[in-house]
């Protein structure tokens, strides 16, 4: 089974890092993973999105997909292109603190997560994407929270290690917030085969 | 070594080091930047040197100097930066210097530049165009081997996808047949003996009265012909009864392969030819595929460049349809609309229904 | 209760603020402070307390063109909790 | 902190009381105030001061700008002056061609340190040596901002960048170039100064330097140059609020601010540093 | 004006000035040097500016700046220098800047670079290849016209012969249909009005949110197609009953024309096709000539570049024989053995006897 | 002229009388003495001194040279040391790559002023700023010799060249660059000097500078640089015999000879000129 | 009639200037002229040659010829390639002061001119090519001496005008030296037609 | 007749001399002068008169590597016409 999860937001919101951590966590759990991110010209403030494919067997999909199983939106800006990739039943995670657009598709499973708010409460509004990823993990069981925390620690470059504690808090806050397994990624957990 | 989740850029740097690369110089530019960063981080640990060159012109010069000493050296860039290096690429090829060049392109608009040489004069690089991360790792190692073997620069045509897709890869040093000794490389030890060496693009040898272009050229031309004979690489799929043959390369070919596979599942008679080496170009494979097809579709992410080579291969055997186009994404990084399986699916369907 | 005089004031385009906080230490009378709320981009933004002198420092250091500065014809008095 | 702090005032509309606007939202020559540069970036401040200097000289309708490639390039769609977009490093040569064909225009370049001191070092020096009557403005943040914070030729020793994570090391990476000093000493240079936007006073003084440079160009004295130290918290990997302090203490110690050539008098950075030290 | 004995370089500079060129920048390199010298001497007298740029990179930048103001501007170089300018050529074409580029080449090894763009990305210059001094004068003037008309760089492919042959020429300003106004050019006067201009290769307009590559590209592509339709120029001779058709261009074509004429006098059924524009290439003329011929011979002074275009034109209608080769003269200036009527005579005879 | 002049001595064979050879026909490291450079050219003199300096340091078998493109390039076929031929302007970068991979070798570049100060200005400055441990040698004749005597970035004001026939004019052509001064002040530069071959004493002193530069490289002190003023009668359009005088009086007045940085002491051309004037 | 005259010598011997003066003089006499020179890399000392075609009607020949009516050699170095272009009856002018090679072809009309010697006598050994051109003019009548002197004056760049007097002396010395019309270029002088 | 002492002497590779004359003024005792004949390249070349000191100046300034310089173990005397 190949599960596509696409992330979108404004540069600086931690979209790439969020996807990366989720991918790394899945790798730790012996899933097959493919991850591809794009961002606009300047470092922050532009559009940014990331496509993560997690599978229980070698991946056949190319790194850009036409349809996605799940979508994560940290902000309504730049959300438009993603909308087109949703199919009936797609799971949509919205950062309800900032997401302001009308949302009129009833064929989707929408999960609202006040990610920025959760992070702000911890004192680091910019860790919103961590809270979101935590929520995704809870709602989909695509990875476990411990893998996530470990992956986050691995991913932080040396000069950002000081953020680890806050990030972990945000991951856990998101994980706590979301209802468990409301949109399960795997019908049943298969043990990783030798290929993983 | 086991499989690790690694970004293409990092994997290519690791593969280079595994292949014995000890010198890299480059200047940041998206999507080449991460390759440079990976080399900067990893080469010193491996006993090599990575210089954050102050410009692409300086980067290629440094790599040229390093290669002259016999070290396995590489450089690279993206678009603009590659253009700036063309003077050096041309002359380095005449100097018969091994060198690996990473073109982490924005789209596929550099096909002409890569395959025909963007610089002055007659020269060619061997061009390898990997389609995914694991292949990028293998091509990187192959590039160092071919480059030393032929004493000719080898260019790897990557792109934003190759650079930025993370996948599980395995990096094992590959085995190659033994290479000739680098007796032409300068190490300083032969001064004063009358046998000191010259690494020289002008065809001037020690003690010579001047340029001997004929000898130089005959050697280069013979090498050129030999490479064209011996180094063609191509991947084909589903060609047997294909009515439509799709030709594409590099990162785009990965999409085409995926889409053709699903079209076959839907029962369509479609196959693909994927040049793995862009130079030498697999003219024969394209000609053979065109023999029985009723249409050859060319999908490239540019205004139409490889199509010239496809025409030269097909030579009128079947009509050729361009179904690609330049990448029009606003980032300018070459990640435009074409890179969508659904779009490619539709375009190939279009050709199928005309066929 | 005590009285604080404002010789000037500012407008703040809250929704364009990116929360960099450069204006906070730049303000000589220290009358700017960051909000506890975030704006629609997710950033905290400056809020003004009485005592602005209309010196333009905030405007000069703000990279996002968030401030306009006004000088009152006659200073305005504010009553504040001491 | 005075306790008046709890008494938040309205800042969403201009004051009701009679007042005079003493600071506009944005320069007239900027089409819109929005931009995508990072929080805490110093570059927009220079754009403001430059445009205000041009406005104060009533040069609106005789200005042609040439933009380099860096984060500030984003202002290409909002600067309301005639513009030519150059390639990375090439702006001074383009400005030369522009000025030779439009000698009556006020011609400037806007470039980053990567653009000017790395990729385009040769062009800026030759343009200065030629005494070309253009004003070149350097936004010096000591890193390639746009590509993600890599070392440039102005990065100071010990400065942490994406490819000098343990700080720039002289033995491996070499020394920073004091570009202002190199340019100031060329005979073709009429005016050269180094400002900084780490504080309101620095921003104001940068504005005065920019104005003097343009005035010098208007008088046809030769080449003029203003370098401005700007924060790049993203590329420095520090919290945005720490930018000004870092700028001042790390970069400002090496690239000391002040006028390097004015009215025929040459002042080296060394001399500026000594003067600064004397004042301390 | 009457005919004067003038070196090609001087004649091209004079023709440029007659065409209204007011800016030139260049850096010396044989055989481009004399063109620069002529501009340096003559432009100031004509109220223009010639800058002895400190390098080719700076030369092309200066010309870019000058062209942005609407002035007729030109630059040029030879081999290495042209290679260095490729980044700018590519982007200048995207910025839709008129510009005349003189490639005073060493031989014909820059065919690919000139016709396909040696830089990154998709772009083309119109390429004119004069065969003698008088034609160089006309092409120069035509180049300025076409360049303004299409807002696209036009490259003149000259060589050592074009540069250094003195002949009697006449330089009269040529008449062309009226050109569109250069309302895109910057003069500084629209600042503060909200209508200020941008000369921009990135496709960024004032007030735009960023790059709009689609609009830019559609415009460029439409222009590209229109040029291919409207600007093909070709010279043919003795084709009627020709068994062998010789394709050659530029200075070499002058020799071929002379030799074919003498072969016809000897009774041989040989004719020639000479692409006058190298891009757009006269594919149809080549195809038509190949239709009835039993052999198409390609004589170019390089390792085989135009032959690709000939193949695309001929598309298998007749066998194609390469009878050229790189210039192997020891000066390196591209004045090798091929440039000898007797040698060419013999090579064409060889093809005739096989035909 | 002493009247002994009419008594011409034999000079076709070594003397029969007991004697010691005190000056060899050519340096050992030169494969043959013939070359095609013009009569009166100053460049071969620098080649001689450079090779003799290497010989005196017994560096024959650990030297790698990188040649620029200019008239001197012709020595590529006769210098008996390992060589890499660079493109015009690019030698310092090549030398960088060579040195990093062969740190034990003595690495030098040989470049003309067109090569180094025009086309390759950026490379030489960055290489110096990086403190790269190579020795760069500039043959400064103030013109592009090989292409026929055109103005370069070091041509002095008033100097006649093929494209400044009425002399270099500051207003139109700009000012010359004192490259030695620019390089000397960079922190990465350990040694910088400017010599001249207009006289036997100048040649000898140039030889000493070259030796000091190589010694500095051997000690790993950083970047070292020797600029040598050389005659180019062809490019100057003067009789060959007038070369040295012209060199001294026209170029030498601006590019004053002397050591610009040695043992940590920086001396500007201005200071050298004052000292020279003081001596007069 | 098209008359090819090829010049060869060592760079610095004035080969290009000599050919140019002859060509300019012919132009002054209303001949059709084509002139093409090559030289090696460095400014002096390398090979240099020049091909001059003078005709009484528009020229059909390309600028490089396979055979030459006349050849002028200022030095035996670099003479070899020229030798191959001589056909039976070709006229060969040798600078006998310096030309040292054996010369064994009897089918040629060889005219020896001690050009360097003549110039040295005037005091400017480097004006040898002037003396040679003077001799060519005399021996072939391809142009008259007055046209030659005028053309020489026109050709000198400003900074070399001081050489005019010596050059004129050398031209005339060569003209005097050679036997008049021993190898006439034109069967009969046709008046220039309107085409000139 | 008078006697001139040579402490040294030189050899001159006449056929390689390009006649630049740089050696003439470089020679401190002024014992070099240009020939009236030309060599095979067409150039005049230096000739030596008695009085050479073996100082190497000519060698140092000769761009064509024409000189070798010798110093006599004991100076040599030449008789010359006065
Ligand atoms: C020839 C070339 N090389 C590299 C790049 C990639 N590039 C774009 S912006 C940039 C860095 C700009 O840094 P700087 O000039 O310091 O400006 P900043 O982004 O810091 O404002 C680079 C390297 C390019 N556009 N062109
Ligand atoms: C990129 C490039 N541009 C131009 C040239 C042509 N060129 C060859 S040598 C030379 C001039 C060299 O002058 P300089 O460096 O001063 O050395 P000199 O000949 O005076 O010794 C030039 C411009 C070239 N080879 N490459
Ligand atoms: S104008 Fe001055 S006093 Fe008022 S808020 Fe701004 S910085 Fe503070
Ligand atoms: S990366 Fe740096 S320079 Fe660029 S916008 Fe961000 S803070 Fe400014
Ligand atoms: S060695 Fe000295 S004295 Fe003797 S000839 Fe040479 S320069 Fe004159
Ligand atoms: S210096 Fe040398 S080349 Fe010049 S005249 Fe004297 S010997 Fe001859």
JSON list of N, CA, C and O in Angstrom, two decimals, chain B residues 20-45:
[
{"chain": "B", "resi": 20, "resn": "UNK", "atom": "N", "xyz": [36.10, 7.54, -4.94]},
{"chain": "B", "resi": 20, "resn": "UNK", "atom": "CA", "xyz": [37.47, 8.05, -4.83]},
{"chain": "B", "resi": 20, "resn": "UNK", "atom": "C", "xyz": [37.60, 9.53, -5.14]},
{"chain": "B", "resi": 20, "resn": "UNK", "atom": "O", "xyz": [38.71, 10.05, -5.25]},
{"chain": "B", "resi": 21, "resn": "UNK", "atom": "N", "xyz": [36.50, 10.23, -5.28]},
{"chain": "B", "resi": 21, "resn": "UNK", "atom": "CA", "xyz": [36.58, 11.68, -5.54]},
{"chain": "B", "resi": 21, "resn": "UNK", "atom": "C", "xyz": [37.22, 12.35, -4.33]},
{"chain": "B", "resi": 21, "resn": "UNK", "atom": "O", "xyz": [36.83, 12.12, -3.20]},
{"chain": "B", "resi": 22, "resn": "UNK", "atom": "N", "xyz": [38.22, 13.18, -4.59]},
{"chain": "B", "resi": 22, "resn": "UNK", "atom": "CA", "xyz": [38.90, 13.85, -3.49]},
{"chain": "B", "resi": 22, "resn": "UNK", "atom": "C", "xyz": [38.91, 15.36, -3.62]},
{"chain": "B", "resi": 22, "resn": "UNK", "atom": "O", "xyz": [39.50, 16.06, -2.82]},
{"chain": "B", "resi": 23, "resn": "UNK", "atom": "N", "xyz": [38.29, 15.86, -4.65]},
{"chain": "B", "resi": 23, "resn": "UNK", "atom": "CA", "xyz": [38.24, 17.32, -4.79]},
{"chain": "B", "resi": 23, "resn": "UNK", "atom": "C", "xyz": [36.91, 17.74, -5.37]},
{"chain": "B", "resi": 23, "resn": "UNK", "atom": "O", "xyz": [36.43, 17.18, -6.35]},
{"chain": "B", "resi": 24, "resn": "UNK", "atom": "N", "xyz": [36.34, 18.75, -4.76]},
{"chain": "B", "resi": 24, "resn": "UNK", "atom": "CA", "xyz": [35.12, 19.33, -5.29]},
{"chain": "B", "resi": 24, "resn": "UNK", "atom": "C", "xyz": [35.17, 20.83, -5.06]},
{"chain": "B", "resi": 24, "resn": "UNK", "atom": "O", "xyz": [35.69, 21.30, -4.06]},
{"chain": "B", "resi": 25, "resn": "UNK", "atom": "N", "xyz": [34.66, 21.57, -6.02]},
{"chain": "B", "resi": 25, "resn": "UNK", "atom": "CA", "xyz": [34.53, 23.01, -5.84]},
{"chain": "B", "resi": 25, "resn": "UNK", "atom": "C", "xyz": [33.23, 23.42, -6.49]},
{"chain": "B", "resi": 25, "resn": "UNK", "atom": "O", "xyz": [32.88, 22.92, -7.56]},
{"chain": "B", "resi": 26, "resn": "UNK", "atom": "N", "xyz": [32.52, 24.32, -5.85]},
{"chain": "B", "resi": 26, "resn": "UNK", "atom": "CA", "xyz": [31.25, 24.76, -6.42]},
{"chain": "B", "resi": 26, "resn": "UNK", "atom": "C", "xyz": [30.77, 26.04, -5.75]},
{"chain": "B", "resi": 26, "resn": "UNK", "atom": "O", "xyz": [31.37, 26.52, -4.79]},
{"chain": "B", "resi": 27, "resn": "UNK", "atom": "N", "xyz": [29.71, 26.55, -6.30]},
{"chain": "B", "resi": 27, "resn": "UNK", "atom": "CA", "xyz": [29.12, 27.83, -5.86]},
{"chain": "B", "resi": 27, "resn": "UNK", "atom": "C", "xyz": [27.62, 27.58, -5.77]},
{"chain": "B", "resi": 27, "resn": "UNK", "atom": "O", "xyz": [27.05, 26.96, -6.66]},
{"chain": "B", "resi": 28, "resn": "UNK", "atom": "N", "xyz": [26.98, 28.03, -4.69]},
{"chain": "B", "resi": 28, "resn": "UNK", "atom": "CA", "xyz": [25.60, 27.62, -4.49]},
{"chain": "B", "resi": 28, "resn": "UNK", "atom": "C", "xyz": [24.64, 28.09, -5.58]},
{"chain": "B", "resi": 28, "resn": "UNK", "atom": "O", "xyz": [24.79, 29.20, -6.09]},
{"chain": "B", "resi": 29, "resn": "UNK", "atom": "N", "xyz": [23.73, 27.26, -5.91]},
{"chain": "B", "resi": 29, "resn": "UNK", "atom": "CA", "xyz": [22.63, 27.64, -6.79]},
{"chain": "B", "resi": 29, "resn": "UNK", "atom": "C", "xyz": [21.60, 26.52, -6.73]},
{"chain": "B", "resi": 29, "resn": "UNK", "atom": "O", "xyz": [21.95, 25.34, -6.85]},
{"chain": "B", "resi": 30, "resn": "UNK", "atom": "N", "xyz": [20.37, 26.89, -6.54]},
{"chain": "B", "resi": 30, "resn": "UNK", "atom": "CA", "xyz": [19.30, 25.90, -6.48]},
{"chain": "B", "resi": 30, "resn": "UNK", "atom": "C", "xyz": [19.12, 25.24, -7.85]},
{"chain": "B", "resi": 30, "resn": "UNK", "atom": "O", "xyz": [19.06, 25.95, -8.84]},
{"chain": "B", "resi": 31, "resn": "UNK", "atom": "N", "xyz": [19.00, 23.93, -7.94]},
{"chain": "B", "resi": 31, "resn": "UNK", "atom": "CA", "xyz": [19.03, 22.92, -6.90]},
{"chain": "B", "resi": 31, "resn": "UNK", "atom": "C", "xyz": [20.38, 22.22, -6.74]},
{"chain": "B", "resi": 31, "resn": "UNK", "atom": "O", "xyz": [20.44, 21.07, -6.32]},
{"chain": "B", "resi": 32, "resn": "UNK", "atom": "N", "xyz": [21.45, 22.90, -7.06]},
{"chain": "B", "resi": 32, "resn": "UNK", "atom": "CA", "xyz": [22.78, 22.32, -6.94]},
{"chain": "B", "resi": 32, "resn": "UNK", "atom": "C", "xyz": [23.31, 22.47, -5.50]},
{"chain": "B", "resi": 32, "resn": "UNK", "atom": "O", "xyz": [24.18, 21.72, -5.05]},
{"chain": "B", "resi": 33, "resn": "UNK", "atom": "N", "xyz": [22.77, 23.46, -4.81]},
{"chain": "B", "resi": 33, "resn": "UNK", "atom": "CA", "xyz": [23.30, 23.85, -3.51]},
{"chain": "B", "resi": 33, "resn": "UNK", "atom": "C", "xyz": [23.55, 22.69, -2.55]},
{"chain": "B", "resi": 33, "resn": "UNK", "atom": "O", "xyz": [24.61, 22.60, -1.93]},
{"chain": "B", "resi": 34, "resn": "UNK", "atom": "N", "xyz": [22.58, 21.81, -2.45]},
{"chain": "B", "resi": 34, "resn": "UNK", "atom": "CA", "xyz": [22.70, 20.74, -1.46]},
{"chain": "B", "resi": 34, "resn": "UNK", "atom": "C", "xyz": [23.82, 19.76, -1.81]},
{"chain": "B", "resi": 34, "resn": "UNK", "atom": "O", "xyz": [24.40, 19.13, -0.92]},
{"chain": "B", "resi": 35, "resn": "UNK", "atom": "N", "xyz": [24.11, 19.62, -3.07]},
{"chain": "B", "resi": 35, "resn": "UNK", "atom": "CA", "xyz": [25.23, 18.77, -3.46]},
{"chain": "B", "resi": 35, "resn": "UNK", "atom": "C", "xyz": [26.52, 19.37, -2.92]},
{"chain": "B", "resi": 35, "resn": "UNK", "atom": "O", "xyz": [27.36, 18.69, -2.32]},
{"chain": "B", "resi": 36, "resn": "UNK", "atom": "N", "xyz": [26.66, 20.68, -3.14]},
{"chain": "B", "resi": 36, "resn": "UNK", "atom": "CA", "xyz": [27.83, 21.39, -2.62]},
{"chain": "B", "resi": 36, "resn": "UNK", "atom": "C", "xyz": [27.90, 21.25, -1.10]},
{"chain": "B", "resi": 36, "resn": "UNK", "atom": "O", "xyz": [28.97, 20.96, -0.54]},
{"chain": "B", "resi": 37, "resn": "UNK", "atom": "N", "xyz": [26.77, 21.44, -0.45]},
{"chain": "B", "resi": 37, "resn": "UNK", "atom": "CA", "xyz": [26.76, 21.33, 1.02]},
{"chain": "B", "resi": 37, "resn": "UNK", "atom": "C", "xyz": [27.21, 19.93, 1.46]},
{"chain": "B", "resi": 37, "resn": "UNK", "atom": "O", "xyz": [27.97, 19.79, 2.42]},
{"chain": "B", "resi": 38, "resn": "UNK", "atom": "N", "xyz": [26.73, 18.93, 0.74]},
{"chain": "B", "resi": 38, "resn": "UNK", "atom": "CA", "xyz": [27.10, 17.57, 1.13]},
{"chain": "B", "resi": 38, "resn": "UNK", "atom": "C", "xyz": [28.59, 17.33, 0.96]},
{"chain": "B", "resi": 38, "resn": "UNK", "atom": "O", "xyz": [29.25, 16.74, 1.82]},
{"chain": "B", "resi": 39, "resn": "UNK", "atom": "N", "xyz": [29.13, 17.80, -0.15]},
{"chain": "B", "resi": 39, "resn": "UNK", "atom": "CA", "xyz": [30.57, 17.66, -0.35]},
{"chain": "B", "resi": 39, "resn": "UNK", "atom": "C", "xyz": [31.34, 18.45, 0.72]},
{"chain": "B", "resi": 39, "resn": "UNK", "atom": "O", "xyz": [32.35, 17.99, 1.24]},
{"chain": "B", "resi": 40, "resn": "UNK", "atom": "N", "xyz": [30.86, 19.65, 1.00]},
{"chain": "B", "resi": 40, "resn": "UNK", "atom": "CA", "xyz": [31.57, 20.49, 1.97]},
{"chain": "B", "resi": 40, "resn": "UNK", "atom": "C", "xyz": [31.63, 19.80, 3.33]},
{"chain": "B", "resi": 40, "resn": "UNK", "atom": "O", "xyz": [32.62, 19.90, 4.06]},
{"chain": "B", "resi": 41, "resn": "UNK", "atom": "N", "xyz": [30.57, 19.09, 3.65]},
{"chain": "B", "resi": 41, "resn": "UNK", "atom": "CA", "xyz": [30.51, 18.42, 4.95]},
{"chain": "B", "resi": 41, "resn": "UNK", "atom": "C", "xyz": [31.34, 17.15, 4.93]},
{"chain": "B", "resi": 41, "resn": "UNK", "atom": "O", "xyz": [32.08, 16.86, 5.86]},
{"chain": "B", "resi": 42, "resn": "UNK", "atom": "N", "xyz": [31.24, 16.40, 3.82]},
{"chain": "B", "resi": 42, "resn": "UNK", "atom": "CA", "xyz": [31.78, 15.05, 3.84]},
{"chain": "B", "resi": 42, "resn": "UNK", "atom": "C", "xyz": [33.20, 14.90, 3.30]},
{"chain": "B", "resi": 42, "resn": "UNK", "atom": "O", "xyz": [33.93, 14.01, 3.73]},
{"chain": "B", "resi": 43, "resn": "UNK", "atom": "N", "xyz": [33.59, 15.72, 2.34]},
{"chain": "B", "resi": 43, "resn": "UNK", "atom": "CA", "xyz": [34.90, 15.50, 1.73]},
{"chain": "B", "resi": 43, "resn": "UNK", "atom": "C", "xyz": [36.06, 15.63, 2.72]},
{"chain": "B", "resi": 43, "resn": "UNK", "atom": "O", "xyz": [36.96, 14.78, 2.73]},
{"chain": "B", "resi": 44, "resn": "UNK", "atom": "N", "xyz": [36.06, 16.68, 3.54]},
{"chain": "B", "resi": 44, "resn": "UNK", "atom": "CA", "xyz": [37.19, 16.79, 4.48]},
{"chain": "B", "resi": 44, "resn": "UNK", "atom": "C", "xyz": [37.30, 15.56, 5.37]},
{"chain": "B", "resi": 44, "resn": "UNK", "atom": "O", "xyz": [38.40, 15.06, 5.63]},
{"chain": "B", "resi": 45, "resn": "UNK", "atom": "N", "xyz": [36.16, 15.04, 5.81]},
{"chain": "B", "resi": 45, "resn": "UNK", "atom": "CA", "xyz": [36.19, 13.82, 6.63]},
{"chain": "B", "resi": 45, "resn": "UNK", "atom": "C", "xyz": [36.84, 12.67, 5.87]},
{"chain": "B", "resi": 45, "resn": "UNK", "atom": "O", "xyz": [37.44, 11.78, 6.46]}
]
